[in-house]
Short mmCIF file of C-alpha atoms in Angstrom, two decimals:
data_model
loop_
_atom_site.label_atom_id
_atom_site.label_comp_id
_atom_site.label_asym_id
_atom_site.label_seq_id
_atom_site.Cartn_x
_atom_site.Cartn_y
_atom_site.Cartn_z
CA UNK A 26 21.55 -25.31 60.75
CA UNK A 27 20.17 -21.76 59.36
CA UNK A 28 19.34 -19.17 61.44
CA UNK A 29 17.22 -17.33 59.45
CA UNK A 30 16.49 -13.59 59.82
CA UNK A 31 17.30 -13.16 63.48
CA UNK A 32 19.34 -10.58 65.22
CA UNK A 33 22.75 -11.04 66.29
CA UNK A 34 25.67 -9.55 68.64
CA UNK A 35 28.34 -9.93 65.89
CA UNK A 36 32.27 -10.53 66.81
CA UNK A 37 32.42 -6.82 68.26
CA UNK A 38 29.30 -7.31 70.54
CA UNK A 39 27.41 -4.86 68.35
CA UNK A 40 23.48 -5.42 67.25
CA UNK A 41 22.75 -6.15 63.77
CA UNK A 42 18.96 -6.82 63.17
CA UNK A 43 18.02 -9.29 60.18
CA UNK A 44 20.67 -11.48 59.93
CA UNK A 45 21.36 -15.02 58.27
CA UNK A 46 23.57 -17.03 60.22
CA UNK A 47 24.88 -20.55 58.29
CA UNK A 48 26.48 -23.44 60.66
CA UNK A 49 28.12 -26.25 58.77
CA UNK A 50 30.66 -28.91 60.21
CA UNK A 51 30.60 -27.60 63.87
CA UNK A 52 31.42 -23.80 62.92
CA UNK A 53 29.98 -20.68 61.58
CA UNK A 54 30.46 -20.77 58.01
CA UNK A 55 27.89 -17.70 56.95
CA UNK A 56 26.88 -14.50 57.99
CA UNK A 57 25.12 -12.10 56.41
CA UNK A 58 22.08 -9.80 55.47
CA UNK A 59 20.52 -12.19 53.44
CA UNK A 60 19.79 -15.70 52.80
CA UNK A 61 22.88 -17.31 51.32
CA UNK A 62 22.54 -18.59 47.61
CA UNK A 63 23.33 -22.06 49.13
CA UNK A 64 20.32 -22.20 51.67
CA UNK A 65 19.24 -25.41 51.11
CA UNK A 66 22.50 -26.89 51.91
CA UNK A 67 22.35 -26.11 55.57
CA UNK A 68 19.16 -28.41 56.49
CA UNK A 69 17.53 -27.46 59.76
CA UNK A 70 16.03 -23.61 59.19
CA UNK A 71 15.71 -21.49 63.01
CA UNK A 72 13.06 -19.21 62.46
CA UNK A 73 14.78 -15.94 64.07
CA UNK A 74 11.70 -13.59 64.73
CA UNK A 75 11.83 -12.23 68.04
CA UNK A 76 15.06 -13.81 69.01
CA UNK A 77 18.49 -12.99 69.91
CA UNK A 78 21.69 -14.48 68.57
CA UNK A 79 25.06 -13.88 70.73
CA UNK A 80 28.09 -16.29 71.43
CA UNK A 81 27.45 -18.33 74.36
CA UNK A 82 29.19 -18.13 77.81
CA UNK A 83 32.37 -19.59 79.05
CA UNK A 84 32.36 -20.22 82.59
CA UNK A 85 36.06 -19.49 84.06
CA UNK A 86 36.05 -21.03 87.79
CA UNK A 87 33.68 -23.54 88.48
CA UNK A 88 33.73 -26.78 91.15
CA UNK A 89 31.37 -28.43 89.28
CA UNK A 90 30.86 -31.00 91.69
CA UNK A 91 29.91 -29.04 94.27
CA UNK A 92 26.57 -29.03 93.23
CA UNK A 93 26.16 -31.67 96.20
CA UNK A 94 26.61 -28.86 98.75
CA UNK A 95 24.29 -26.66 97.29
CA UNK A 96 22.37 -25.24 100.43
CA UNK A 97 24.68 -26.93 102.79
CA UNK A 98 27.69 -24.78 103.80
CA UNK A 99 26.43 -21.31 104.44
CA UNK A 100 26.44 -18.13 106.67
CA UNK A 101 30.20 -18.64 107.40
CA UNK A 102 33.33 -16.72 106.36
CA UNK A 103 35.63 -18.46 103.70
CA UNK A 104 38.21 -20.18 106.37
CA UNK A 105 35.41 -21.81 108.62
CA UNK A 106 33.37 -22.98 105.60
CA UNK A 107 35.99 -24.98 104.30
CA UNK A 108 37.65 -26.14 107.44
CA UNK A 109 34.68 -27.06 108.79
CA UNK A 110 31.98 -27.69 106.03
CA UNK A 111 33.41 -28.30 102.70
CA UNK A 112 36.28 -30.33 103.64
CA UNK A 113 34.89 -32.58 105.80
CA UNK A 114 32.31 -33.32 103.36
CA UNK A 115 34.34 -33.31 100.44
CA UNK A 116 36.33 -36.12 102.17
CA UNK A 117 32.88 -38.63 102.04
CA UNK A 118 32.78 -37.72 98.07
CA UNK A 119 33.22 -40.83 96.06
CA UNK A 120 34.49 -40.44 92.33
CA UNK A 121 30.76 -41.22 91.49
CA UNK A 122 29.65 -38.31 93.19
CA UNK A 123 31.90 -36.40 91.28
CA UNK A 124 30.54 -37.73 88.25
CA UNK A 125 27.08 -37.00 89.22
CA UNK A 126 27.98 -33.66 90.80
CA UNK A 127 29.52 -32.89 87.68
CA UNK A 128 26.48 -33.85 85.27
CA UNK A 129 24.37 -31.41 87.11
CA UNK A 130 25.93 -28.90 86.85
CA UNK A 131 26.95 -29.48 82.80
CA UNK A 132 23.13 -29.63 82.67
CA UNK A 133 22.29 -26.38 84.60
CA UNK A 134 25.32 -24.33 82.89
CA UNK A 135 23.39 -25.62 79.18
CA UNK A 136 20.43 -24.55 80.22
CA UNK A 137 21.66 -21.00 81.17
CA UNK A 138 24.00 -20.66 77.72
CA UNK A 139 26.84 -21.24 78.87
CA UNK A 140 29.36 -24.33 76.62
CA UNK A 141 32.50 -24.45 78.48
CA UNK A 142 33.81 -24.10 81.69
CA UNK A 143 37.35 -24.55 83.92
CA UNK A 144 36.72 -26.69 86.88
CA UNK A 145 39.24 -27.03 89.69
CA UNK A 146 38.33 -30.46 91.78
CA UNK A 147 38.84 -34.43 92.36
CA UNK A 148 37.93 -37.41 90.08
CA UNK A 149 39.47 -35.70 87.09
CA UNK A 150 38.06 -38.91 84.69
CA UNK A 151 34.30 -38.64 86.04
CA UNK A 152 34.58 -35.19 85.69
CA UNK A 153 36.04 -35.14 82.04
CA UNK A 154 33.54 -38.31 81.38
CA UNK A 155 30.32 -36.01 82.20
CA UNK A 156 31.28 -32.88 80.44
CA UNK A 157 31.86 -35.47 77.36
CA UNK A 158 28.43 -37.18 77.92
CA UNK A 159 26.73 -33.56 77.71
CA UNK A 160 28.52 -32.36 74.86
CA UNK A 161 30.26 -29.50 76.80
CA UNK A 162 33.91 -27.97 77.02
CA UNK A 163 35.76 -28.34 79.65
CA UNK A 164 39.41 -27.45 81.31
CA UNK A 165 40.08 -29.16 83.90
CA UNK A 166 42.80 -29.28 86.34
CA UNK A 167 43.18 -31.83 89.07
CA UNK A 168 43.43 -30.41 92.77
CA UNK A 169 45.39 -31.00 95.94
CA UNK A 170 46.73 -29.29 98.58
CA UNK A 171 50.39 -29.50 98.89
CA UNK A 172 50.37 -29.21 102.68
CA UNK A 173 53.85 -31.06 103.27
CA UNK A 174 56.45 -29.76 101.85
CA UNK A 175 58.10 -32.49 99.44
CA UNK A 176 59.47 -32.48 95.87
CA UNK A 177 56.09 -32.30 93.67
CA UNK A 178 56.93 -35.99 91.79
CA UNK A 179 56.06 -37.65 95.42
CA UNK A 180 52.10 -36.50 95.02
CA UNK A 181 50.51 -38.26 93.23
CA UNK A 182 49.23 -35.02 91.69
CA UNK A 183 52.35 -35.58 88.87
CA UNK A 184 51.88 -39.28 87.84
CA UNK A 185 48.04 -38.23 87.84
CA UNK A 186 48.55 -34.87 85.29
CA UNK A 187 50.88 -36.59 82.99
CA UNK A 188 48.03 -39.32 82.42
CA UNK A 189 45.24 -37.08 82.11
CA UNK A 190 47.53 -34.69 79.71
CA UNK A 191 48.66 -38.30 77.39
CA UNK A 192 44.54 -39.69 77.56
CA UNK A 193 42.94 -36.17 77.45
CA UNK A 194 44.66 -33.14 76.51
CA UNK A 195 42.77 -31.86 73.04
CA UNK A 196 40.68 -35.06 73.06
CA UNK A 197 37.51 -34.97 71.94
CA UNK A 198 37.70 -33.05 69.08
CA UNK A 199 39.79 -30.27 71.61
CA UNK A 200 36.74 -30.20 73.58
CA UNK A 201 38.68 -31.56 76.92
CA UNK A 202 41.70 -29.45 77.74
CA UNK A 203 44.13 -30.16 80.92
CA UNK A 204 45.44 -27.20 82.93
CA UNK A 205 47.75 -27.71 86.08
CA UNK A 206 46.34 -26.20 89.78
CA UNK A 207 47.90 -25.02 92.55
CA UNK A 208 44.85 -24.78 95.33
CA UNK A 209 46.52 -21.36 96.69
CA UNK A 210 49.40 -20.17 98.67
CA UNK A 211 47.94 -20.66 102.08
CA UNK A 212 47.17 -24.46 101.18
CA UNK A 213 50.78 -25.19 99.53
CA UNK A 214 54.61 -24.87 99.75
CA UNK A 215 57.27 -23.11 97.75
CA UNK A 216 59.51 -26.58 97.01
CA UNK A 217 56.23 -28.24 95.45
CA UNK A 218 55.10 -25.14 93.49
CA UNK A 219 58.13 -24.44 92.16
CA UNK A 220 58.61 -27.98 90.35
CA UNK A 221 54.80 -27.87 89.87
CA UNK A 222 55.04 -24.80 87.54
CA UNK A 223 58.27 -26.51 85.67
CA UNK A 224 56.17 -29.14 84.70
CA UNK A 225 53.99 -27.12 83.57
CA UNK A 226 56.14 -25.06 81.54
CA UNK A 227 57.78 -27.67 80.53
CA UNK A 228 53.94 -28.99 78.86
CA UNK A 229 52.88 -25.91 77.34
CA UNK A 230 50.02 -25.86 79.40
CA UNK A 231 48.58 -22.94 81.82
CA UNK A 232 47.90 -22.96 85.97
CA UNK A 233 44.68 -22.71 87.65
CA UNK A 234 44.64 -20.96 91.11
CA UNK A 235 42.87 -19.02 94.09
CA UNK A 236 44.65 -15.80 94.59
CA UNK A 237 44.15 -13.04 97.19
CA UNK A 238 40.74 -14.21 97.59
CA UNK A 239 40.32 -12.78 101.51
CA UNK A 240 42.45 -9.61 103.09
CA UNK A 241 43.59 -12.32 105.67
CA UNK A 242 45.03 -14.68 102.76
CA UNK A 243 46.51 -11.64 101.20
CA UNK A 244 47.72 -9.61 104.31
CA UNK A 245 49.24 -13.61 105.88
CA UNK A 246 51.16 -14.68 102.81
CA UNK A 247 52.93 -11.21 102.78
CA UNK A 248 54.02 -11.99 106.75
CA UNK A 249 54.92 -15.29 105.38
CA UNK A 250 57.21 -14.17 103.06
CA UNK A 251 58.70 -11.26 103.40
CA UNK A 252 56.02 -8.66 101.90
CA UNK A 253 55.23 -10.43 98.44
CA UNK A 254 51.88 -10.85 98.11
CA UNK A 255 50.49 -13.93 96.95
CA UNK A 256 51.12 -13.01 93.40
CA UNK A 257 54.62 -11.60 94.04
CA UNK A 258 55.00 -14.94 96.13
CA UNK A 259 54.07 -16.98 93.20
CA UNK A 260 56.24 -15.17 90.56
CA UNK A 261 59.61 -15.38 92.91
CA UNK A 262 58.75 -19.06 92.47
CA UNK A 263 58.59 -19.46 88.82
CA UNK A 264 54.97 -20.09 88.75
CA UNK A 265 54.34 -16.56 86.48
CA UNK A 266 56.42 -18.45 83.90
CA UNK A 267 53.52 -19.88 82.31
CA UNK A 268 50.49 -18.73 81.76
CA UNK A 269 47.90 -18.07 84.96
CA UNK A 270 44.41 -18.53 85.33
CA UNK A 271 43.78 -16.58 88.83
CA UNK A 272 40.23 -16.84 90.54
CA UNK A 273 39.11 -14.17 92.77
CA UNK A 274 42.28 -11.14 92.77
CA UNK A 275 39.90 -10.08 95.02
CA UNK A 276 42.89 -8.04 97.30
CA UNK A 277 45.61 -7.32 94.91
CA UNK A 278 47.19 -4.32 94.83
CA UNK A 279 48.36 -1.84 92.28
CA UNK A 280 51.60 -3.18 91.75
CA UNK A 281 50.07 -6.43 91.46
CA UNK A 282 47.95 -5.44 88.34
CA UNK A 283 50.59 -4.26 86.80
CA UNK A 284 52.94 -7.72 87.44
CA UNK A 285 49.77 -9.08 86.12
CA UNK A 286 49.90 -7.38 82.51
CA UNK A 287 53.60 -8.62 82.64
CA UNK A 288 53.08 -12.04 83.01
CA UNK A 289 49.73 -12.04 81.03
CA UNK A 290 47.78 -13.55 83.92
CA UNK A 291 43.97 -13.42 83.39
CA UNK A 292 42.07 -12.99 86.52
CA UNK A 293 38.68 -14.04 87.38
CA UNK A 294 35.63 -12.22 88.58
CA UNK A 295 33.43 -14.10 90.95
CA UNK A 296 31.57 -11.08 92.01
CA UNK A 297 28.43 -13.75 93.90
CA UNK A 298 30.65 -16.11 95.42
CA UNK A 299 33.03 -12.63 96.79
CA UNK A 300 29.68 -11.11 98.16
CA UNK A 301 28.18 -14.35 99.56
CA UNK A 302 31.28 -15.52 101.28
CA UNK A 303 31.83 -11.37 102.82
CA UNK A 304 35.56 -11.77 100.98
CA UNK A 305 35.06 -7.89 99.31
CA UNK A 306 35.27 -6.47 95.99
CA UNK A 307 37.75 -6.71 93.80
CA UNK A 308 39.67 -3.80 91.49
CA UNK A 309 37.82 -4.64 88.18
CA UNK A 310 37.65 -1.33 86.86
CA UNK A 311 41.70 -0.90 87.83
CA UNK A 312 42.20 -4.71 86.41
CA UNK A 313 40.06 -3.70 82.85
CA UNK A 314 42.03 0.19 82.48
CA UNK A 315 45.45 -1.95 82.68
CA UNK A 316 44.33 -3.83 79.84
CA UNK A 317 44.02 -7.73 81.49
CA UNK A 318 42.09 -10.13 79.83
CA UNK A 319 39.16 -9.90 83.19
CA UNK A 320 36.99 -12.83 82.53
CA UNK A 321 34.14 -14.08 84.56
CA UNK A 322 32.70 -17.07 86.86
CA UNK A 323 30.46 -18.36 89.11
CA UNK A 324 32.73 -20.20 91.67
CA UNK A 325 30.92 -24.13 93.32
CA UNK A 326 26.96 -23.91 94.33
CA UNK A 327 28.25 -23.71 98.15
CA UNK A 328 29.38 -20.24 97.56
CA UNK A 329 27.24 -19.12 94.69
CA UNK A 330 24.39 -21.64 94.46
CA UNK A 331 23.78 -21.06 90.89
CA UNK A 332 25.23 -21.80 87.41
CA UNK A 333 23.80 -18.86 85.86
CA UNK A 334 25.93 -16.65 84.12
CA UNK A 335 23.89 -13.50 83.40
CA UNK A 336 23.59 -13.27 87.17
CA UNK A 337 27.40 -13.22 87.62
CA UNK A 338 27.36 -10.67 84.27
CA UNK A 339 24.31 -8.49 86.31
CA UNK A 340 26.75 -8.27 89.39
CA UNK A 341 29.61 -7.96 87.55
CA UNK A 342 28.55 -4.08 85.46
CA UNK A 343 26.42 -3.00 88.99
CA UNK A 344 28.56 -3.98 92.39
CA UNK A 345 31.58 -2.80 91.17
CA UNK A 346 30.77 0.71 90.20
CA UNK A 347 28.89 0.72 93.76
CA UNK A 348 32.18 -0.12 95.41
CA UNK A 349 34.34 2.24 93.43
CA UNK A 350 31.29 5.29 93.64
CA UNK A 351 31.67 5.49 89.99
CA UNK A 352 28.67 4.23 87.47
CA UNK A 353 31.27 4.25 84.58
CA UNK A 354 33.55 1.83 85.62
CA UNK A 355 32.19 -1.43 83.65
CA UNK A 356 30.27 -1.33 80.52
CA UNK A 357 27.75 -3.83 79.28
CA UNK A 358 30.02 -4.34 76.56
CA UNK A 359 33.39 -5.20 79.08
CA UNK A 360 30.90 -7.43 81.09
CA UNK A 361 29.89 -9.61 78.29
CA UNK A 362 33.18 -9.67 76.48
CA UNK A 363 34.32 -11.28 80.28
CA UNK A 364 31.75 -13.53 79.71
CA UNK A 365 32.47 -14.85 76.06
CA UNK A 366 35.71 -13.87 74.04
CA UNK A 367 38.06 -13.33 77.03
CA UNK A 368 37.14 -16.67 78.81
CA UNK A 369 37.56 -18.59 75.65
CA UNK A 370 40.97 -17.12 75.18
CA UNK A 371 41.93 -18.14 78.84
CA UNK A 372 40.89 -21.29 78.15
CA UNK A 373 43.52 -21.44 74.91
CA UNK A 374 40.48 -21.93 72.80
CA UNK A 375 41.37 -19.30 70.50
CA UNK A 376 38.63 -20.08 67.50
CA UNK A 377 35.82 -19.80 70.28
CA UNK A 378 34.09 -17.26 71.78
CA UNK A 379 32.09 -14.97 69.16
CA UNK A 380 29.91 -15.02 66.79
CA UNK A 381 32.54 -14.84 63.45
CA UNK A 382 32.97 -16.73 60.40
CA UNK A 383 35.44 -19.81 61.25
CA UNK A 384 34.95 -19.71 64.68
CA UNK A 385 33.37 -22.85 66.74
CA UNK A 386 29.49 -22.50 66.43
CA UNK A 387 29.57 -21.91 70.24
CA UNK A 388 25.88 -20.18 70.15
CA UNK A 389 22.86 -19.04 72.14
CA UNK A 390 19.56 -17.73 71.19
CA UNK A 391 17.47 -16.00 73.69
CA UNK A 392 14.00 -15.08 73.36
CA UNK A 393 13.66 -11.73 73.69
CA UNK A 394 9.55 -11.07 73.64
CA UNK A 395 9.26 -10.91 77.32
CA UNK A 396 8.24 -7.62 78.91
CA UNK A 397 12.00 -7.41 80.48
CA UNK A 398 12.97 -6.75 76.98
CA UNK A 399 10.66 -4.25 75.99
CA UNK A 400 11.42 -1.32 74.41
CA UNK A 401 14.44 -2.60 73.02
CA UNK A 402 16.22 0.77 73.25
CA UNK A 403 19.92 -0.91 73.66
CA UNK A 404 19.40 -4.44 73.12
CA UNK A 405 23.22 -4.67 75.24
CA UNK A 406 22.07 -2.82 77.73
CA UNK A 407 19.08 -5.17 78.25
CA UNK A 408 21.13 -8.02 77.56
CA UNK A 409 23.02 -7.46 80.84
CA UNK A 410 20.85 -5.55 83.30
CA UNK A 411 17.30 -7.12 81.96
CA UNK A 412 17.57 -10.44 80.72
CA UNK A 413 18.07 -13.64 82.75
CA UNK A 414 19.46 -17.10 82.23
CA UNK A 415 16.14 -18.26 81.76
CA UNK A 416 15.66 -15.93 78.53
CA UNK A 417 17.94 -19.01 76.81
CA UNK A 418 16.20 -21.28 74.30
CA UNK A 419 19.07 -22.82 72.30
CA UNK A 420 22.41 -23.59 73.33
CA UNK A 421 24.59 -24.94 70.72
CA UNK A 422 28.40 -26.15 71.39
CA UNK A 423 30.62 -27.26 68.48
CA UNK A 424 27.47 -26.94 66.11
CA UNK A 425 25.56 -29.61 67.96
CA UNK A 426 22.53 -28.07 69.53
CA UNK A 427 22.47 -29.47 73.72
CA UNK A 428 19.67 -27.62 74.81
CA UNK A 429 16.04 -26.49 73.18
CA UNK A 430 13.01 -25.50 74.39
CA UNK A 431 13.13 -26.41 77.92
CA UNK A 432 14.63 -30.23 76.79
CA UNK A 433 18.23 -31.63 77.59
CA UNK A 434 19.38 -33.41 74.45
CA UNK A 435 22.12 -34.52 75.71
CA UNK A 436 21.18 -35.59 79.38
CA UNK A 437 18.68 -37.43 81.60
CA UNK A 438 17.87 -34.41 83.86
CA UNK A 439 15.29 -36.25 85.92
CA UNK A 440 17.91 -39.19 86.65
CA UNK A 441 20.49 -36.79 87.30
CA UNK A 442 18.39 -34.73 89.74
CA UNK A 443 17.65 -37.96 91.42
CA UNK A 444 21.24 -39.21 92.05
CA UNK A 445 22.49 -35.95 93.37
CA UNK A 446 19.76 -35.69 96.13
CA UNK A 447 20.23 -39.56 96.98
CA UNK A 448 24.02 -39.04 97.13
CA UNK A 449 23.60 -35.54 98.96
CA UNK A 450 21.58 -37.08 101.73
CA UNK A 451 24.08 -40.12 102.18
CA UNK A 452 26.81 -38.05 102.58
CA UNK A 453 25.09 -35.72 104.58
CA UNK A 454 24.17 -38.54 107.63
CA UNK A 455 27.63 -39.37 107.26
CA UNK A 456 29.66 -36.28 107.96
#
């Protein structure tokens, strides 16, 4: 495909009006001012008039198949909505479900720009199977909570990873990557953790986790063990030792941030999920000046209720300079980098993520007529506190477009729809 004469955010987020952008062989291959002499070569022309070009979004903690409790769970504080809401319904989920669950929200994530995302649930297969079937990235880690305290090769978790990491890891043209999980401190033990994370290190591959997502979590792991914090808990333990994916960081402390720019741990904002659930605010503009690579996502539809990723990226430049009294704190251009670039690199996808020559054609085009838009003073600027997920009109992973106009190209919405409600209900009269 040729986008022809359309502006783009280029690989340092800056607008460039009247651009030509050339996508061969699932990556961007041409940019520049002008046509390229070899025009013809690319087929399909994109007429670019009144239309945005920017890298699309990568989605860094997601339970994608929690879109079954959409609407279900809510009103509660984070320890009685999963003991007594999530949980118990989780435990009626079938790998189906997950499959289904999982479909929905591939679909809703493509229709909001956003390619790739790191999900943290059950039915790792169905899971891996959907993202496939919509032409999505995903990382995925398989979860359980270590409860009992036992060497880590008597869960099943092990025999499980070291399949998924043989059948999946890099398959599909890299599209499916396999991470390792640990659920959080308060829902595992040091003895399983601590061979958990040498398995990990010992595979090259990184560890998802919850961390200091309440001030109970953080203030009862530090009476568990001596003063560490969760994160100081988790480094005595060998877990730091590879790289760490940490949702939430909601309650860490200074001397946390700075054990995070040690280890190179990449925390997660989940600034809708943190408000909706009453769990705080956490440091970002402390997290950002240290240098972390602060990414961005929208945590499962019982604690967010939405895939859409220029919410999360409105919250993410407005709560936090509310919370810290300061309107400089975040910058449109720190928001969307959290969005694109540093989640990709999280992910180890390091060829993914902006809008570069030789870089995946991960791409979306937003139309950017409407009167939210107008005057396009700081196209950024409206990017981020004017434009919604509904703005998309292309989303294109690996070159291949998967959403256009309004129409999945990769997915049976109406089916999908259908399933999840049916399987939402069943559950539901069951719990």
């Amino acid at each position: 495909m040729l986008f022809e004469d359309i502006s783009i955010l280029d690989e340092n987020l800056d607008y460039q009006p009247h651009q030509w952008v050339g996508v061969r062989e699932g990556r961007i291959d041409y940019i520049g001012g002008e046509a390229p002499a070899n025009a013809a070569d690319y087929g399909e022309v994109y007429k670019g008039e009144g239309r945005l070009l920017m890298p699309t979004l990568y989605n860094l903690h997601t339970h994608a198949p929690m879109t079954l409790l959409r609407g279900y769970a809510e009103n509660l504080p984070l320890q009685a909505w999963l003991n007594d809401m999530v949980w118990p319904f989780e435990a009626k989920m079938t790998p189906e479900d997950n499959y289904w669950g999982t479909l929905l929200a591939c679909a809703e994530m493509a229709r909001y720009g956003t390619v790739s995302f790191s999900d943290m649930y059950y039915s790792a297969d169905e899971r891996i199977r959907a993202a496939v079937e919509a032409g999505m990235k995903i990382n995925v880690c398989e979860s359980e909570l270590f409860f009992e305290e036992k060497h880590y090769a008597e869960y099943p978790n092990k025999e499980d990873n070291e399949r998924f990491i043989k059948q999946y890891h890099e398959a599909y043209n890299g599209r499916v990557r396999i991470d390792y999980n640990i659920h959080a401190e308060y829902t595992s033990n040091p003895l399983t953790c601590t061979e958990l994370a040498q398995e990990a290190k010992k595979a090259g591959l990184p560890i998802c986790l919850h961390l200091s997502e309440t001030k109970s979590e953080h203030e009862e792991c530090k009476q568990r063990h001596g003063g560490l914090t969760p994160l100081r808990y988790f480094e005595s333990i060998g877990v730091l030792d590879v790289p760490v994916v940490a949702a939430h960081c909601v309650w860490v402390e200074d001397d946390d941030i700075a054990c995070m720019k040690e280890h190179g741990v990449s925390p997660v904002l989940n600034p809708a999920s943190n408000m909706k659930l009453g769990s705080g605010f956490a440091p970002a503009d402390r997290m950002l000046n240290a240098g972390l690579n602060v990414c961005l996502g929208t945590d499962g539809m019982a604690s967010n209720n939405n895939h859409d990723m220029f919410q999360d990226m409105y919250l993410m430049a407005l709560i936090y300079k509310g919370a810290s009294f300061d309107p400089a704190i975040v910058s449109p251009k720190q928001v969307l980098h959290a969005a694109t670039r540093a989640g990709a690199l999280a992910q180890g996808r390091t060829d993914c993520g902006s809008i570069a020559v030789g870089m995946k054609a991960d791409i979306c085009v937003l139309d950017i007529t409407g009167p939210a838009w107008s005057p396009l003073t700081n196209p950024l600027v409206n990017l981020i506190y004017s434009a919604h997920g509904s703005d998309v009109v292309l989303t294109m992973c690996d070159g291949e477009v998967i959403y256009k106009d309004g129409m999945f190209l990769t997915l049976d919405i109406e089916e999908i729809k259908h399933e999840v409600e049916a399987r939402t209900k069943r559950i539901i009269a069951s719990v």
